[in-house]
Short mmCIF file of C-alpha atoms and ligand atoms in Angstrom, two decimals:
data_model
loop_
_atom_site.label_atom_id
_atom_site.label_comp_id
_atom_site.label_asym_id
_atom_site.label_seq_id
_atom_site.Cartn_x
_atom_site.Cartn_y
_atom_site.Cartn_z
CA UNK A 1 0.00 0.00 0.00
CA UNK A 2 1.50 3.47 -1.09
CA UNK A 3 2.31 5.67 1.80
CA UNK A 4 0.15 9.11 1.86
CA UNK A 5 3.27 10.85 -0.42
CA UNK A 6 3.14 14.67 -0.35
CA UNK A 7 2.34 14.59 -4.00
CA UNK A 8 -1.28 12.51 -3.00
CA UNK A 9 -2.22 14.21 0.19
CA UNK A 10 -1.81 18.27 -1.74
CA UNK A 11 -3.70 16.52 -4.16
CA UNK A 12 -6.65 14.58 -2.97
CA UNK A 13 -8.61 16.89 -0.47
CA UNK A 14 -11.05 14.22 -1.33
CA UNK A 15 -13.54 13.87 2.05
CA UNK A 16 -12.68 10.46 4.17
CA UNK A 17 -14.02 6.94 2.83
CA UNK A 18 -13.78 6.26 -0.88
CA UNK A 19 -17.09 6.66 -2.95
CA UNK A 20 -19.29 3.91 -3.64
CA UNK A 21 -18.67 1.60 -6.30
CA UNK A 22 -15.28 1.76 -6.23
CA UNK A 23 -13.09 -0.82 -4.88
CA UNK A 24 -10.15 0.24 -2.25
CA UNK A 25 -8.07 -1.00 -4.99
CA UNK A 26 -9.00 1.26 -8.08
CA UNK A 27 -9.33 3.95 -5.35
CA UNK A 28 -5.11 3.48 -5.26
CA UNK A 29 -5.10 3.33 -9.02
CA UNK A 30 -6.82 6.69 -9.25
CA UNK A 31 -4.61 8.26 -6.82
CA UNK A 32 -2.04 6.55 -8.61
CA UNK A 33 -3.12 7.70 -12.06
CA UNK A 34 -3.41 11.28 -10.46
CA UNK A 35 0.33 11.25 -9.43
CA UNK A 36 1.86 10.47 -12.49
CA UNK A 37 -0.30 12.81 -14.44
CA UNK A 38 0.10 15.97 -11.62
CA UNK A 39 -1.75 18.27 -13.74
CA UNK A 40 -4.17 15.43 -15.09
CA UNK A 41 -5.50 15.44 -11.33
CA UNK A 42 -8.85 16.55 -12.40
CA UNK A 43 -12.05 14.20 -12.46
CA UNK A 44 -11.58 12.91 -15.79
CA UNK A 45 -9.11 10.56 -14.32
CA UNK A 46 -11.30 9.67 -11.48
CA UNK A 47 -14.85 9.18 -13.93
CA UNK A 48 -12.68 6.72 -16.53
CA UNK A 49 -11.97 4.39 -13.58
CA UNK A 50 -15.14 4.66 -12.14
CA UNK A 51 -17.32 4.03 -15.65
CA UNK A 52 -14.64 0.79 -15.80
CA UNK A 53 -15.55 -0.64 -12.60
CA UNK A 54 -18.95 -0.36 -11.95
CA UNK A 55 -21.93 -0.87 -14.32
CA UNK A 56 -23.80 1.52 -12.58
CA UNK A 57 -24.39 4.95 -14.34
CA UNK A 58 -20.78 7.05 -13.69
CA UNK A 59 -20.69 9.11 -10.37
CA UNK A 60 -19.52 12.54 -10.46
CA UNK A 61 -15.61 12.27 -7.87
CA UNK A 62 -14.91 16.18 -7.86
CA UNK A 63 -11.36 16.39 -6.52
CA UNK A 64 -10.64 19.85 -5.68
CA UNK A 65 -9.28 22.01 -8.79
CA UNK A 66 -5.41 22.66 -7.21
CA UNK A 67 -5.39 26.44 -6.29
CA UNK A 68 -2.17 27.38 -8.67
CA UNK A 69 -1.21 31.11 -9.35
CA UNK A 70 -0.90 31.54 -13.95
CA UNK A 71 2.05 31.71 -15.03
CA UNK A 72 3.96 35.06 -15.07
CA UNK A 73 5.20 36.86 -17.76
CA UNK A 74 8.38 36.32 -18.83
CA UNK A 75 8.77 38.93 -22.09
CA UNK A 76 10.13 42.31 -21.51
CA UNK A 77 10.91 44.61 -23.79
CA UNK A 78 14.39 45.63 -22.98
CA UNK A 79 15.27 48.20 -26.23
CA UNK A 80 12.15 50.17 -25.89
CA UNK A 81 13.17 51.87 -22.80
CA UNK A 82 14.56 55.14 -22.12
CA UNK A 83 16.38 54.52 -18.73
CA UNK A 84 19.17 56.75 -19.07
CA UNK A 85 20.74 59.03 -21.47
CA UNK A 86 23.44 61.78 -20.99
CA UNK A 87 26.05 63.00 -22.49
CA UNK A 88 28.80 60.17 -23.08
CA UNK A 89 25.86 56.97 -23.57
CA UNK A 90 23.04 55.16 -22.48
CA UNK A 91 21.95 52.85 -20.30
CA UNK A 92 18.72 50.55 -20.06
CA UNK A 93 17.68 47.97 -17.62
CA UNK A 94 15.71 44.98 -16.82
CA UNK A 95 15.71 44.30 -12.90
CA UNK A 96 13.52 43.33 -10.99
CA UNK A 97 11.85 46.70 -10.76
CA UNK A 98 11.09 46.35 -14.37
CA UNK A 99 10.67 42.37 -14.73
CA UNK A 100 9.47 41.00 -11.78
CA UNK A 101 9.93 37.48 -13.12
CA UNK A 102 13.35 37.98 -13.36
CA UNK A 103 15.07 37.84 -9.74
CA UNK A 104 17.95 35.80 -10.65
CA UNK A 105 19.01 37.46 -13.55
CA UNK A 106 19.10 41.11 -14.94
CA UNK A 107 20.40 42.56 -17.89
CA UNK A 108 22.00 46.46 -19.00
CA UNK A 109 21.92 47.47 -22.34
CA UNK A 110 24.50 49.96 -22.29
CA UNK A 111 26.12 52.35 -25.35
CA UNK A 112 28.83 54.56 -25.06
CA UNK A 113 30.11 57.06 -27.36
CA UNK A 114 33.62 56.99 -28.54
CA UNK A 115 35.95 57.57 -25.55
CA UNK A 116 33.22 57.60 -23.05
CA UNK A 117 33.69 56.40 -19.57
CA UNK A 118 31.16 53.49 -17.37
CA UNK A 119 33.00 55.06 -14.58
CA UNK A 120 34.95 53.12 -12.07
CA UNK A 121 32.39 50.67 -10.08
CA UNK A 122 31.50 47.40 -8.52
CA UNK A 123 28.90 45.44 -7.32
CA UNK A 124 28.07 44.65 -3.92
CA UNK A 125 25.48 42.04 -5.17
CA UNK A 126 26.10 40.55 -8.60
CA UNK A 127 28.85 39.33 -10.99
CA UNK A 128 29.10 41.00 -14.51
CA UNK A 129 28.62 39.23 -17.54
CA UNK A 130 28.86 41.16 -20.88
CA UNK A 131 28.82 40.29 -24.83
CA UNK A 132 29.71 43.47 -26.63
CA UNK A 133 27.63 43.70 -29.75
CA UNK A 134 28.82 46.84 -31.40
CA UNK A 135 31.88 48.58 -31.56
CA UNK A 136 34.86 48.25 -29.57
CA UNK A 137 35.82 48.85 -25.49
CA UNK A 138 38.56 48.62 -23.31
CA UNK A 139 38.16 47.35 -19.80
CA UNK A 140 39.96 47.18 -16.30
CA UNK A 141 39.55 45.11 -13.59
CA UNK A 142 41.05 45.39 -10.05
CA UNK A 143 40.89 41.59 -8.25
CA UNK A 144 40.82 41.20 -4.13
CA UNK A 145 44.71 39.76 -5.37
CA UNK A 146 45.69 43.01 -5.61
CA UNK A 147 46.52 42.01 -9.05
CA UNK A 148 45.27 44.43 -12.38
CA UNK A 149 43.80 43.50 -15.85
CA UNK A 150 43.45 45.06 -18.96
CA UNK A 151 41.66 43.97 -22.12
CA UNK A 152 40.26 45.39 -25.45
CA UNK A 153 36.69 43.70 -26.41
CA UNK A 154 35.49 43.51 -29.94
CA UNK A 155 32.14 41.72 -31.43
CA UNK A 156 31.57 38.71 -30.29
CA UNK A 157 33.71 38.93 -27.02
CA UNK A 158 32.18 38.14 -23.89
CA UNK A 159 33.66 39.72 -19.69
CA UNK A 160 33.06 38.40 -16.55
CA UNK A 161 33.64 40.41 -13.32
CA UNK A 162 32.80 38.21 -10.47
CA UNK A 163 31.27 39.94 -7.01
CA UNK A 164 32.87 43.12 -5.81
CA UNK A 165 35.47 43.19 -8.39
CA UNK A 166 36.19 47.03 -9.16
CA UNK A 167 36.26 47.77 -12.60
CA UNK A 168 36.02 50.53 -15.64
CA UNK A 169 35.06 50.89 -19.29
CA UNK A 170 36.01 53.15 -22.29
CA UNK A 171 34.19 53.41 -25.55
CA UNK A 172 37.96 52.86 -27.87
CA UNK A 173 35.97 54.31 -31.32
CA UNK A 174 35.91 55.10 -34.10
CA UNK A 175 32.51 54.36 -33.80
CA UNK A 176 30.43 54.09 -30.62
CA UNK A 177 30.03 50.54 -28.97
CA UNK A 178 27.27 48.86 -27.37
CA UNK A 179 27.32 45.65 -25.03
CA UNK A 180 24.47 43.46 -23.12
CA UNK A 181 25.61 43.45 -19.31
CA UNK A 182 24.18 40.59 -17.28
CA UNK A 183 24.09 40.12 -13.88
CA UNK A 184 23.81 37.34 -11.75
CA UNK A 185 21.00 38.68 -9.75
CA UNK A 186 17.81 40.60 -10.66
CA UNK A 187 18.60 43.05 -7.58
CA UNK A 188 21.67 44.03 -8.22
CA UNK A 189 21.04 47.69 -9.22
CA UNK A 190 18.77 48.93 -6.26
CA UNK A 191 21.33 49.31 -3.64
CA UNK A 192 24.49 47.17 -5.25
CA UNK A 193 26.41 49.32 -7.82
CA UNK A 194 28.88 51.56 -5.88
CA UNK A 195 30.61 54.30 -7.97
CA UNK A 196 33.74 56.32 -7.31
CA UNK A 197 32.90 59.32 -7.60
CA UNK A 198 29.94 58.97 -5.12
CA UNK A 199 32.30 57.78 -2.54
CA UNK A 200 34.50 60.39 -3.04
CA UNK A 201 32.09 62.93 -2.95
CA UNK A 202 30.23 62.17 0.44
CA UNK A 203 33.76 61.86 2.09
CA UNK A 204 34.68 64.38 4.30
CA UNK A 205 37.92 66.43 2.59
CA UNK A 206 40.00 66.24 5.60
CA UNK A 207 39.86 62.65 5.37
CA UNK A 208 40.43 62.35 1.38
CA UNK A 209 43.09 64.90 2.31
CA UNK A 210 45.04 62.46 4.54
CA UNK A 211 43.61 58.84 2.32
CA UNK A 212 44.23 60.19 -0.96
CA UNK A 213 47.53 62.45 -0.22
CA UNK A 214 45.94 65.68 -1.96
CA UNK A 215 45.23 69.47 -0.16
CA UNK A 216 42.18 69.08 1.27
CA UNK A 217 40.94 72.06 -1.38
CA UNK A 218 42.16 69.63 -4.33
CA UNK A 219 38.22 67.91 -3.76
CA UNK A 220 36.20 70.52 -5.22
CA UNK A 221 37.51 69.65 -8.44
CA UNK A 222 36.45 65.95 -8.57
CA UNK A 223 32.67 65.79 -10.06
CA UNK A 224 29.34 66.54 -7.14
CA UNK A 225 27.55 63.58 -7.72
CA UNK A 226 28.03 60.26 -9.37
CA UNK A 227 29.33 60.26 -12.48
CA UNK A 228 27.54 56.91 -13.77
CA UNK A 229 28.42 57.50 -17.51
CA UNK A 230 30.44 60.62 -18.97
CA UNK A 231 32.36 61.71 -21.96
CA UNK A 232 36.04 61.26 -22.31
CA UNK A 233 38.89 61.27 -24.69
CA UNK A 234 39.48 58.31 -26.83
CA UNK A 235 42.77 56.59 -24.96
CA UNK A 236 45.53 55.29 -27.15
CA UNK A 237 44.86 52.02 -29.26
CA UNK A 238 47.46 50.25 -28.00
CA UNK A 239 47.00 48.71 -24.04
CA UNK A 240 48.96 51.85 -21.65
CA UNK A 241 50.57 50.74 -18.71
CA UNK A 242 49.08 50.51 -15.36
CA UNK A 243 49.70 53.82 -13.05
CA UNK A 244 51.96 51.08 -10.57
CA UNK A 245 54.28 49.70 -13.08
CA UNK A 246 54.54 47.15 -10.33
CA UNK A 247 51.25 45.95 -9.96
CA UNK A 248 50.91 42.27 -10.51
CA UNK A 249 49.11 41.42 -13.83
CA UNK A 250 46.15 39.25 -13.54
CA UNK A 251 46.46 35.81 -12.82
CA UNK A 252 43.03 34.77 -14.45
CA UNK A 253 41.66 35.88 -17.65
CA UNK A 254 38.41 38.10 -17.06
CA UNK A 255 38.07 37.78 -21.41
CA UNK A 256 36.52 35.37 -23.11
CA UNK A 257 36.19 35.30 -27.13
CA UNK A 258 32.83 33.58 -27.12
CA UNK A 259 31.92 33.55 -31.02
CA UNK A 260 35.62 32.35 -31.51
CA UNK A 261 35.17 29.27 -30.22
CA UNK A 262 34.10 25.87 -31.86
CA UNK A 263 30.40 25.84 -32.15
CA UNK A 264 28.21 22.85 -30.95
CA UNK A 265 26.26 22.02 -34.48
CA UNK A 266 22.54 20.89 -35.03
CA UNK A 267 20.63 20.05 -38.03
CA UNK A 268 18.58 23.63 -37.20
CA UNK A 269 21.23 25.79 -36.00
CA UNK A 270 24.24 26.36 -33.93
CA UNK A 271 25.19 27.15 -30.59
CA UNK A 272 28.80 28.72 -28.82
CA UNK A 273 28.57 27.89 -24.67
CA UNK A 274 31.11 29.21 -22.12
CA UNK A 275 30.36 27.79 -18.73
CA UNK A 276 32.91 27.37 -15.77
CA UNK A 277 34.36 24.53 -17.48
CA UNK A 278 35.96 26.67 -20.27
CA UNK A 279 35.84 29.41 -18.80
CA UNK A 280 36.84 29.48 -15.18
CA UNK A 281 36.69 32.39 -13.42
CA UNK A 282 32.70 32.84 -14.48
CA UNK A 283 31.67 30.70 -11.81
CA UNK A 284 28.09 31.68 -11.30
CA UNK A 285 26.83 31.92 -15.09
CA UNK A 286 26.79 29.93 -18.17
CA UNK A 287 25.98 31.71 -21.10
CA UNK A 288 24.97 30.10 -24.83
CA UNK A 289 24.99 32.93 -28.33
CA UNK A 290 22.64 30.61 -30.36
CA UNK A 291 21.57 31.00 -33.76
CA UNK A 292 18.48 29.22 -35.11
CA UNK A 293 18.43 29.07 -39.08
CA UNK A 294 15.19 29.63 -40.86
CA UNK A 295 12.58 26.79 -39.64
CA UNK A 296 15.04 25.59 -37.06
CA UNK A 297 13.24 24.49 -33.33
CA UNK A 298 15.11 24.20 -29.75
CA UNK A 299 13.51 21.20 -28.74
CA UNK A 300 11.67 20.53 -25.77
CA UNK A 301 13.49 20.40 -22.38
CA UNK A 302 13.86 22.24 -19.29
CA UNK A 303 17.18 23.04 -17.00
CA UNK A 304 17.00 21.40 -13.76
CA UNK A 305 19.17 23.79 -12.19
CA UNK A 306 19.31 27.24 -13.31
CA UNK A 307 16.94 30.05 -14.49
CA UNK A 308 17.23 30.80 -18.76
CA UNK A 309 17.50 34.54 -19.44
CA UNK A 310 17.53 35.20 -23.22
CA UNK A 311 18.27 38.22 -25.34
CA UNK A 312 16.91 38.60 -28.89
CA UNK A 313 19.59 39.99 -30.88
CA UNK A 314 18.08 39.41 -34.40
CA UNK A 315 15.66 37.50 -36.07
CA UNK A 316 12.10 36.49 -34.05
CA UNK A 317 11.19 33.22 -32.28
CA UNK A 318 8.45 31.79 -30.26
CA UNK A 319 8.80 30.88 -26.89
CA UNK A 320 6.13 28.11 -25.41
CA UNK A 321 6.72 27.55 -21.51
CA UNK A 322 5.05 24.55 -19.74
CA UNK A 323 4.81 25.53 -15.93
CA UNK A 324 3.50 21.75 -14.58
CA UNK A 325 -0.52 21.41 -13.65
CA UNK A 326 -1.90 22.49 -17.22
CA UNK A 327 -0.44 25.75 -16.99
CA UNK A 328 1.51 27.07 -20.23
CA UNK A 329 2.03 30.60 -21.54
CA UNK A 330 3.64 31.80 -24.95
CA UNK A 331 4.84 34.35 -26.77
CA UNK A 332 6.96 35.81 -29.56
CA UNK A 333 10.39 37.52 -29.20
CA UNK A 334 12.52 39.97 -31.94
CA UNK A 335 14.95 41.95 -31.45
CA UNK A 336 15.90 43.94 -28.03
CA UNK A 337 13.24 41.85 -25.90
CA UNK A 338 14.34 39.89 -23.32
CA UNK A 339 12.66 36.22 -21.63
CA UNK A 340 12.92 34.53 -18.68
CA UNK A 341 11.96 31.02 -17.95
CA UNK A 342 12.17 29.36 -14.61
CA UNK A 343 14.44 26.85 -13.51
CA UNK A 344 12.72 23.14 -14.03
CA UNK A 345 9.78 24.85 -16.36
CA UNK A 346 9.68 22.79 -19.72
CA UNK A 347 10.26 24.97 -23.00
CA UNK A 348 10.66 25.05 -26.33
CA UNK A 349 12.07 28.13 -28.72
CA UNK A 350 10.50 27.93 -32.75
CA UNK A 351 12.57 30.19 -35.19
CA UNK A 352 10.41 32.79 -36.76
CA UNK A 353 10.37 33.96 -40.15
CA UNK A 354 13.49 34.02 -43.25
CA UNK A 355 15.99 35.51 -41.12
CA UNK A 356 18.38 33.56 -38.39
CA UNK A 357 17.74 34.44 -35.48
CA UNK A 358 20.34 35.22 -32.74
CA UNK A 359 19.65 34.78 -28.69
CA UNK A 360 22.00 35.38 -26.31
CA UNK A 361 21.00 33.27 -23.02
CA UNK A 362 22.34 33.06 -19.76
CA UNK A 363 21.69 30.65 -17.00
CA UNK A 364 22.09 31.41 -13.54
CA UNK A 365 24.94 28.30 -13.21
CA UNK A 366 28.44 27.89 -14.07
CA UNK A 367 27.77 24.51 -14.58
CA UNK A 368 25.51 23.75 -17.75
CA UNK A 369 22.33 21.33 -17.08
CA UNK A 370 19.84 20.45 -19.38
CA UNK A 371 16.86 17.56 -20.10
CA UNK A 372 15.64 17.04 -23.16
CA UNK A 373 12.11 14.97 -23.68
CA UNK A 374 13.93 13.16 -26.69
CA UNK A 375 16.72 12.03 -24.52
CA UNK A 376 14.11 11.07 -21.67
CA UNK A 377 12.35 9.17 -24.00
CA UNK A 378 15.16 7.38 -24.95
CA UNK A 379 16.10 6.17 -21.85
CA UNK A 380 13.02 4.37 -20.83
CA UNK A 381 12.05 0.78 -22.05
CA UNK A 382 9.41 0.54 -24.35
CA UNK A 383 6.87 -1.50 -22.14
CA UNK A 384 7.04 1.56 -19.49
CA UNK A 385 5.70 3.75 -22.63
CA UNK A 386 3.76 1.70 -23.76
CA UNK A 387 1.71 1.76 -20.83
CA UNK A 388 2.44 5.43 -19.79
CA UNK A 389 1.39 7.11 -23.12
CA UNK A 390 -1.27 3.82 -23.66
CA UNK A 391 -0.14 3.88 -27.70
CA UNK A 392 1.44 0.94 -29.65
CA UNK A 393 4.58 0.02 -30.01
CA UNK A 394 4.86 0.94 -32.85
CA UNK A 395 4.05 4.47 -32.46
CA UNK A 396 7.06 4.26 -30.01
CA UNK A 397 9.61 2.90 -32.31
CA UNK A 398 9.00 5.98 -34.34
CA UNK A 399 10.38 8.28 -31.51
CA UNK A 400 13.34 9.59 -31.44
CA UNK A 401 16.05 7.87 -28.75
CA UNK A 402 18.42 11.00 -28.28
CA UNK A 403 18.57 14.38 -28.16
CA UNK A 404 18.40 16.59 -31.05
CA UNK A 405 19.26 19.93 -30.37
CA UNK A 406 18.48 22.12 -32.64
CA UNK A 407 16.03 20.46 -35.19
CA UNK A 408 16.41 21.23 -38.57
CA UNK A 409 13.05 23.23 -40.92
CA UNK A 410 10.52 20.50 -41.81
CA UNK A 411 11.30 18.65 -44.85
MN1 MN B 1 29.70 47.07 -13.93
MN1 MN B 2 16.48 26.25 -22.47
#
């Protein structure tokens, strides 16, 4: 006799004593039936065994509708903001403030002119992740080593700043640049990004005077409020040397040429993935730049350990998300939105129109995870689907054993 599993007891508020004209024994079967279908827990399972079991006209077995909350949206439209704009760039965000979905993961979509300035930072609460889209940047990066690091970022290249590490970008021209910043938390912008100037600024002069080794008058000069993003000079193309010619270099690689790496291929696209394993430092985020061809579909699966944050670069798609107990929500994405689908929630992404389409998509992991049904399938004997999916086996045979991928436009 089954114990009284969690699963059974949230889902039969059924009152005591089993309903007449049905045996203890298909009682167990319903309940049984109920568990593996979760969302199927509705009567329908309930009348089929009672119409098989008794010849008496079928009795109506309500089991209590489970109370679950719809799914929440998980589309944002990222480019269509006006956050912030001054002289020197731009800046718009997707936090939680914006995306409430979205508390793992947030993204920046940030331009700079040439020789701007994203001023010297860090965050209290997130790692940075970046893919730089447009144009061409230069960053720094001081580590809790003591140790300095200095790299130029063109198309394609990809940054990660873990937690607290104080860093800097320049535009380096011609032309302006623009990046995606991700961030390993959806709150990481309330009260997490701490600026230099700011500090400076609400810091008594006397003690600057005696920190910082300036007259205490020097102070005036520096800027009255935080500087966020501001014009600058473009710096010389070649990498300067750091102000302590002594400083230790960096020790571990905060670059990362993502779209120079050796793609993982499918019949219906491709896709580049940096996770911890290739790229260690980024210990908190994996991140994927996929590109579906025309007609091209991300098969089913879910992640059973991470959030999926995706950013349309080109191209549209649609996005289908199954969130257990009936519950499914979709929509379409082009370029500039942004989705989020929960960790465990199955999904599926179905290229859109003639065009590729590009995603970049981060999970909140540095360690890549991933289920596909295909692959599930596969590893199950036919007998068990047989009687699971109650079709022939024949019908089985025809299903595919292993993962796909990306599967190619319909034939
Ligand atoms: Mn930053
Ligand atoms: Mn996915």
């Amino acid at each position: 006799m089954p114990n009284k599993s969690s699963d059974e007891s949230k889902q039969s508020k059924r009152k005591p004593g089993a309903p007449k004209g049905l045996s203890r024994r298909s009682v167990f079967n319903a309940a049984s039936l109920a568990a593996i279908g979760g969302a199927a827990a509705t009567g329908l399972s309930w009348q089929r065994v009672n119409a098989q079991t008794t010849k008496e006209a079928p009795k109506e077995v309500k089991n209590e509708p489970k109370k679950v909350e719809e799914i929440e949206n998980f589309k944002y439209d990222l480019e269509k903001q006006t956050h912030w704009v001054g002289p020197g760039g731009s800046a718009k965000e997707a936090t939680v403030e914006e995306f409430p979905v979205s508390q793992s993961i947030a993204g920046v979509s940030m331009r700079l002119d040439p020789g701007a300035i994203r001023e010297l930072h860090w965050h209290a609460l997130a790692a940075e992740w970046a893919y730089m889209l447009e144009g061409r940047c230069r960053a720094t990066v001081i580590t809790p080593e003591g140790q300095a690091d200095i790299a130029d970022f063109e198309v394609g290249d990809t940054w990660y700043f873990p937690r607290g590490h104080g860093h800097v970008l320049q535009c380096l021209g011609p032309g302006p640049c623009h990046f995606l910043l991700v961030f390993d938390n959806g709150h990481f912008s309330e009260f997490g990004t701490f600026s230099a100037t700011d500090w400076i600024y609400n810091t008594p002069p006397d003690i600057l005077a005696r920190n910082l080794g300036l007259p205490a008058a020097a102070f005036a000069q520096f800027p009255k409020k935080e500087l966020y993003i501001g014009p600058g000079k473009i710096p010389p193309q070649s990498l300067e040397a750091y102000r302590n010619t002594e400083i230790e270099p960096g020790q571990s690689n905060h670059k990362y040429r993502l779209d120079h790496t050796p793609p993982r291929t499918y019949p219906g696209g491709v896709e580049h993935l940096v996770s911890s394993k290739e790229f260690p430092i980024q210990t908190t985020l994996t991140a994927v730049k996929m590109t579906l061809q025309p007609g091209g579909l991300r098969e089913m699966h879910w992640h059973p350990h991470a959030d999926e944050w995706q950013y349309y670069i080109k191209g549209r798609s649609r996005v289908r998300v199954f969130g257990s107990h009936g519950r499914f929500k979709e929509e379409e994405f082009g370029p500039g939105q942004v989705a989020f689908i929960k960790q465990g929630y199955g999904h599926y992404v179905e290229q859109l129109g003639n065009e590729p389409t590009e995603i970049l998509i981060l999970f909140n992991s540095g360690e890549y995870q991933e289920i596909s049904l295909t692959n599930w399938l596969g590893g199950n004997p036919v007998s068990i689907l047989e009687s699971n999916f109650g079709i022939s086996r024949d019908l089985i045979n025809q299903l595919p054993k292993k993962e796909i991928g990306i599967i190619g436009r319909k034939a």
